[in-house]
Short mmCIF file of C-alpha atoms in Angstrom, two decimals:
data_model
loop_
_atom_site.label_atom_id
_atom_site.label_comp_id
_atom_site.label_asym_id
_atom_site.label_seq_id
_atom_site.Cartn_x
_atom_site.Cartn_y
_atom_site.Cartn_z
CA MET A 1 4.21 -19.80 -17.61
CA ALA A 2 6.93 -19.73 -14.97
CA ASN A 3 7.80 -23.14 -13.56
CA THR A 4 9.74 -21.92 -10.51
CA PRO A 5 8.34 -21.19 -7.02
CA TRP A 6 9.39 -17.51 -7.15
CA ILE A 7 9.01 -14.94 -9.94
CA LEU A 8 11.00 -11.75 -10.57
CA THR A 9 9.48 -9.20 -12.98
CA ILE A 10 11.89 -6.87 -14.79
CA ASP A 11 11.74 -4.94 -18.07
CA ALA A 12 14.26 -5.22 -20.88
CA ASP A 13 15.48 -1.67 -20.20
CA GLU A 14 16.09 -2.28 -16.48
CA VAL A 15 19.15 -3.59 -14.61
CA LEU A 16 19.00 -5.79 -11.51
CA THR A 17 21.55 -5.46 -8.69
CA VAL A 18 21.68 -7.83 -5.70
CA GLU A 19 24.15 -6.71 -3.03
CA GLN A 20 24.09 -9.94 -1.00
CA GLY A 21 22.92 -13.17 -2.65
CA ARG A 22 22.26 -15.01 0.61
CA HIS A 23 19.94 -12.15 1.58
CA LEU A 24 17.35 -13.67 -0.80
CA SER A 25 17.21 -16.92 1.18
CA THR A 26 15.59 -15.12 4.13
CA PHE A 27 12.52 -14.49 1.97
CA VAL A 28 12.45 -17.83 0.15
CA SER A 29 12.61 -19.87 3.34
CA GLY A 30 10.16 -17.76 5.36
CA SER A 31 6.46 -16.92 5.21
CA THR A 32 6.93 -13.99 2.81
CA ALA A 33 4.65 -13.98 -0.25
CA ALA A 34 6.20 -11.00 -2.05
CA VAL A 35 9.07 -8.53 -1.77
CA GLU A 36 9.13 -4.79 -2.44
CA ILE A 37 12.27 -3.82 -4.35
CA LYS A 38 13.86 -0.37 -4.62
CA VAL A 39 13.45 0.98 -8.17
CA THR A 40 15.60 3.95 -9.19
CA ASN A 41 15.32 6.37 -12.11
CA GLY A 42 18.01 9.03 -12.02
CA ARG A 43 17.91 10.61 -8.56
CA ALA A 44 14.34 9.48 -7.86
CA TYR A 45 13.40 6.17 -6.29
CA TRP A 46 10.37 4.26 -5.01
CA TYR A 47 9.51 0.75 -3.79
CA VAL A 48 7.55 -1.70 -5.95
CA THR A 49 6.61 -5.35 -5.51
CA ARG A 50 8.63 -7.16 -8.20
CA LEU A 51 9.62 -10.44 -6.51
CA PHE A 52 6.82 -12.79 -5.45
CA LYS A 53 5.92 -16.39 -4.75
CA LYS A 54 3.80 -18.08 -7.43
CA THR A 55 0.38 -18.79 -5.93
CA THR A 56 -3.20 -18.76 -7.17
CA GLU A 57 -3.93 -15.74 -4.95
CA THR A 58 -1.13 -13.58 -6.39
CA LYS A 59 -1.79 -11.73 -9.65
CA TYR A 60 -1.18 -8.45 -11.44
CA VAL A 61 -4.05 -5.98 -11.94
CA GLY A 62 -4.27 -3.35 -14.71
CA LEU A 63 -3.21 -2.78 -18.32
CA VAL A 64 -0.24 -0.51 -17.58
CA HIS A 65 1.80 0.20 -14.41
CA GLU A 66 0.17 -2.91 -13.01
CA TRP A 67 0.08 -3.51 -9.26
CA LEU A 68 0.47 -6.88 -7.56
CA SER A 69 -2.46 -8.22 -5.58
CA THR A 70 -1.64 -10.82 -2.93
CA ASP A 71 -3.13 -12.03 0.34
CA GLY A 72 0.26 -12.94 1.82
CA ASN A 73 2.91 -11.03 3.74
CA ILE A 74 4.93 -8.43 1.81
CA ALA A 75 8.51 -7.74 2.89
CA ARG A 76 10.91 -5.02 1.73
CA SER A 77 14.55 -5.23 0.68
CA ASP A 78 17.13 -2.48 0.18
CA GLN A 79 19.67 -5.12 -0.88
CA ILE A 80 17.91 -5.62 -4.22
CA THR A 81 17.74 -2.70 -6.66
CA ILE A 82 16.28 -2.29 -10.14
CA THR A 83 17.64 0.63 -12.17
CA ASN A 84 15.64 2.16 -15.01
CA LEU A 85 17.67 2.93 -18.13
CA PRO A 86 16.67 5.53 -20.79
CA ASP A 87 14.13 4.48 -23.42
CA LYS A 88 15.58 2.37 -26.20
CA THR A 89 15.53 3.65 -29.80
CA GLY A 90 13.00 1.99 -32.09
CA LYS A 91 10.36 1.06 -29.52
CA GLU A 92 7.18 2.79 -28.43
CA SER A 93 8.13 5.47 -25.93
CA SER A 94 6.86 5.24 -22.37
CA ILE A 95 4.85 8.44 -22.97
CA GLU A 96 3.10 7.00 -26.04
CA ARG A 97 2.45 3.71 -24.23
CA ASP A 98 0.97 5.41 -21.16
CA LEU A 99 -1.21 7.76 -23.20
CA ARG A 100 -2.61 4.83 -25.17
CA LEU A 101 -3.10 2.28 -22.38
CA CYS A 102 -4.25 4.68 -19.66
CA HIS A 103 -6.92 6.05 -21.99
CA GLU A 104 -8.04 2.46 -22.54
CA GLU A 105 -8.11 1.80 -18.80
CA LEU A 106 -10.24 4.90 -18.17
CA GLN A 107 -12.66 3.97 -20.94
CA ILE A 108 -13.20 0.66 -19.17
CA ASP A 109 -13.39 2.22 -15.69
CA PRO A 110 -13.56 6.06 -15.44
CA THR A 111 -13.07 5.81 -11.66
CA ASN A 112 -9.64 4.14 -11.99
CA MET A 113 -7.52 6.74 -10.18
CA ARG A 114 -4.29 4.82 -10.75
CA ALA A 115 -4.80 5.01 -14.53
CA ALA A 116 -5.74 8.70 -14.21
CA PHE A 117 -2.47 9.37 -12.34
CA TYR A 118 -0.30 7.74 -14.97
CA LEU A 119 -2.24 9.43 -17.76
CA ALA A 120 -1.59 12.77 -16.06
CA ARG A 121 2.11 11.92 -15.79
CA ALA A 122 2.28 11.07 -19.50
CA LEU A 123 0.50 14.32 -20.40
CA ARG A 124 2.91 16.32 -18.21
CA ARG A 125 5.94 14.63 -19.78
CA ASN A 126 4.41 15.42 -23.18
CA GLY A 127 4.23 19.11 -22.25
CA GLU A 128 0.42 19.14 -21.92
CA HIS A 129 0.39 20.61 -18.43
CA LEU A 130 -3.15 21.99 -18.32
CA LYS A 131 -4.62 18.63 -19.33
CA ALA A 132 -2.31 16.88 -16.88
CA LEU A 133 -3.49 19.12 -14.06
CA GLU A 134 -7.11 18.11 -14.65
CA TYR A 135 -6.23 14.48 -13.97
CA TYR A 136 -3.80 15.22 -11.14
CA ASP A 137 -6.43 17.28 -9.35
CA ALA A 138 -9.02 14.53 -9.83
CA VAL A 139 -6.69 11.94 -8.30
CA LYS A 140 -5.61 14.31 -5.53
CA ASN A 141 -9.21 14.91 -4.50
CA LYS A 142 -10.90 11.57 -5.21
CA SER A 143 -8.43 8.71 -4.73
CA ASP A 144 -8.79 6.39 -1.73
CA SER A 145 -5.00 6.00 -1.62
CA LYS A 146 -3.09 8.56 0.46
CA ILE A 147 0.12 7.72 -1.40
CA LEU A 148 -1.51 8.27 -4.79
CA ARG A 149 -3.00 11.55 -3.57
CA TYR A 150 0.42 12.66 -2.29
CA ASN A 151 2.19 11.77 -5.54
CA SER A 152 -0.51 13.59 -7.53
CA ALA A 153 -0.15 16.69 -5.37
CA ILE A 154 3.62 16.72 -5.88
CA GLN A 155 3.27 16.31 -9.65
CA SER A 156 0.54 18.96 -9.71
CA ALA A 157 2.93 21.37 -7.97
CA LEU A 158 5.62 20.59 -10.57
CA SER A 159 3.25 21.20 -13.48
CA ASN A 160 2.02 24.46 -11.97
CA MET A 161 5.61 25.62 -11.49
CA LEU A 162 6.39 24.90 -15.14
CA ILE A 163 3.49 27.09 -16.32
CA GLN A 164 4.28 29.73 -13.66
CA LYS A 165 1.10 29.30 -11.64
CA TYR A 166 2.98 29.78 -8.40
CA GLU A 167 0.04 30.12 -6.01
CA ASP A 168 -1.46 26.87 -7.27
CA ALA A 169 1.96 25.22 -7.07
CA PHE A 170 2.34 26.30 -3.44
CA GLU A 171 -1.14 25.04 -2.52
CA ALA A 172 -0.50 21.66 -4.16
CA ALA A 173 2.85 21.24 -2.37
CA GLN A 174 1.30 22.31 0.92
CA PHE A 175 -1.47 19.75 0.42
CA ALA A 176 1.14 17.05 -0.23
CA ASN A 177 2.87 18.02 3.01
CA SER A 178 -0.42 17.71 4.90
CA LEU A 179 -0.84 14.15 3.60
CA VAL A 180 2.74 12.95 4.25
CA PRO A 181 4.49 15.46 6.53
CA LEU A 182 8.21 16.25 6.57
CA MET A 183 8.99 15.22 3.00
CA PRO A 184 11.84 17.32 1.53
CA ASP A 185 10.25 17.22 -1.94
CA ALA A 186 7.20 19.16 -0.74
CA TYR A 187 9.32 21.68 1.16
CA CYS A 188 11.50 22.31 -1.91
CA LEU A 189 8.42 22.91 -4.04
CA MET A 190 6.99 25.30 -1.46
CA GLY A 191 10.33 27.10 -1.55
CA ASP A 192 10.29 27.27 -5.35
CA ALA A 193 6.72 28.57 -5.39
CA SER A 194 7.59 31.17 -2.74
CA LEU A 195 10.47 32.39 -4.92
CA GLY A 196 8.08 32.62 -7.85
CA LEU A 197 5.81 34.76 -5.66
CA SER A 198 8.82 36.97 -4.72
CA ASN A 199 8.72 35.85 -1.08
CA ILE A 200 12.42 35.18 -0.63
CA PHE A 201 12.34 34.87 3.15
CA ALA A 202 9.59 32.25 3.10
CA ALA A 203 11.52 30.41 0.39
CA ARG A 204 14.63 30.35 2.60
CA GLU A 205 12.60 28.89 5.46
CA TYR A 206 11.20 26.07 3.31
CA TYR A 207 14.61 25.16 1.88
CA GLU A 208 15.99 25.01 5.41
CA LEU A 209 13.12 22.70 6.38
CA ALA A 210 13.95 20.49 3.39
CA LEU A 211 17.50 20.06 4.71
CA GLN A 212 16.11 18.93 8.08
CA ALA A 213 13.45 16.60 6.67
CA ARG A 214 13.80 12.86 6.28
CA PRO A 215 11.75 11.12 3.57
CA SER A 216 9.20 8.49 4.48
CA ASN A 217 9.86 4.99 3.12
CA GLN A 218 6.21 4.15 2.49
CA SER A 219 5.64 1.91 -0.52
CA GLY A 220 5.08 3.75 -3.82
CA LEU A 221 5.97 7.19 -2.44
CA PHE A 222 7.73 9.43 -4.98
CA HIS A 223 10.99 10.92 -3.73
CA ASP A 224 13.79 12.82 -5.48
CA GLU A 225 17.06 12.25 -3.63
CA SER A 226 18.40 15.69 -4.60
CA SER A 227 15.65 17.37 -2.54
CA ARG A 228 17.32 16.20 0.69
CA SER A 229 20.54 18.22 0.35
CA GLU A 230 21.89 19.13 -3.07
CA TYR A 231 18.95 21.16 -4.39
CA PRO A 232 17.91 23.09 -1.23
CA SER A 233 21.59 23.81 -0.47
CA SER A 234 22.11 25.35 -3.91
CA GLN A 235 18.91 27.39 -3.57
CA LEU A 236 19.95 28.66 -0.14
CA SER A 237 23.36 29.68 -1.52
CA MET A 238 21.61 31.66 -4.27
CA ILE A 239 19.29 33.35 -1.75
CA ASN A 240 22.19 34.27 0.53
CA ARG A 241 24.04 35.83 -2.41
CA ILE A 242 20.96 37.90 -3.28
CA LEU A 243 20.46 39.04 0.30
CA SER A 244 24.12 39.96 0.71
CA LYS A 245 23.84 42.34 -2.24
CA ILE A 246 20.72 43.93 -0.72
CA ASP A 247 22.48 44.50 2.60
#
């Protein structure tokens, strides 16, 4: 058991970076009960509660990808970052762990949409896209969490793109955009699906919208940084080259 007033949770394959040490004192000395920290994995990032005050009301819930339950105020810091490193050799992979533990979670509670989401993600990463889509669609349609529904819609669009179901991919990305508007990730996926459907002009419009969009900073929202500029810019360059040859 921790014997300090504050607790930081971090995995062995993660790296902690604190840009300004005195920044932490603003949370420790105030009324904050927990702090959301920016977690990065490649170009993607999201915010997760990893730093919290030890109280009887604060606890983790779930077997895997646990979430912190607290009655106190939750702050957010961009000065503290946790970076995910690749899986280490010799340990259970994250895919194997999620498949095992999420199945256990769903056996205990079949209505656990958080476990269903992470099971779908593990299935997708394992190349089982059709099975993954069953769970993504269930979460997208049944979850009480708008953020979880958005993330499921985005991942559903990705899986559909990978198996070349472009109409379904477009519908999933469009649904994500209806939940959390103006996210570049959704616009890029609508552009990709439009290309798959041979609608090059619609694709160009969606990539241009991605360049104009600014991602929401809501807690837990999936976002790939490349969708803001690098990816849509490269897709637009490709489209312009194709159209120049047609002209």
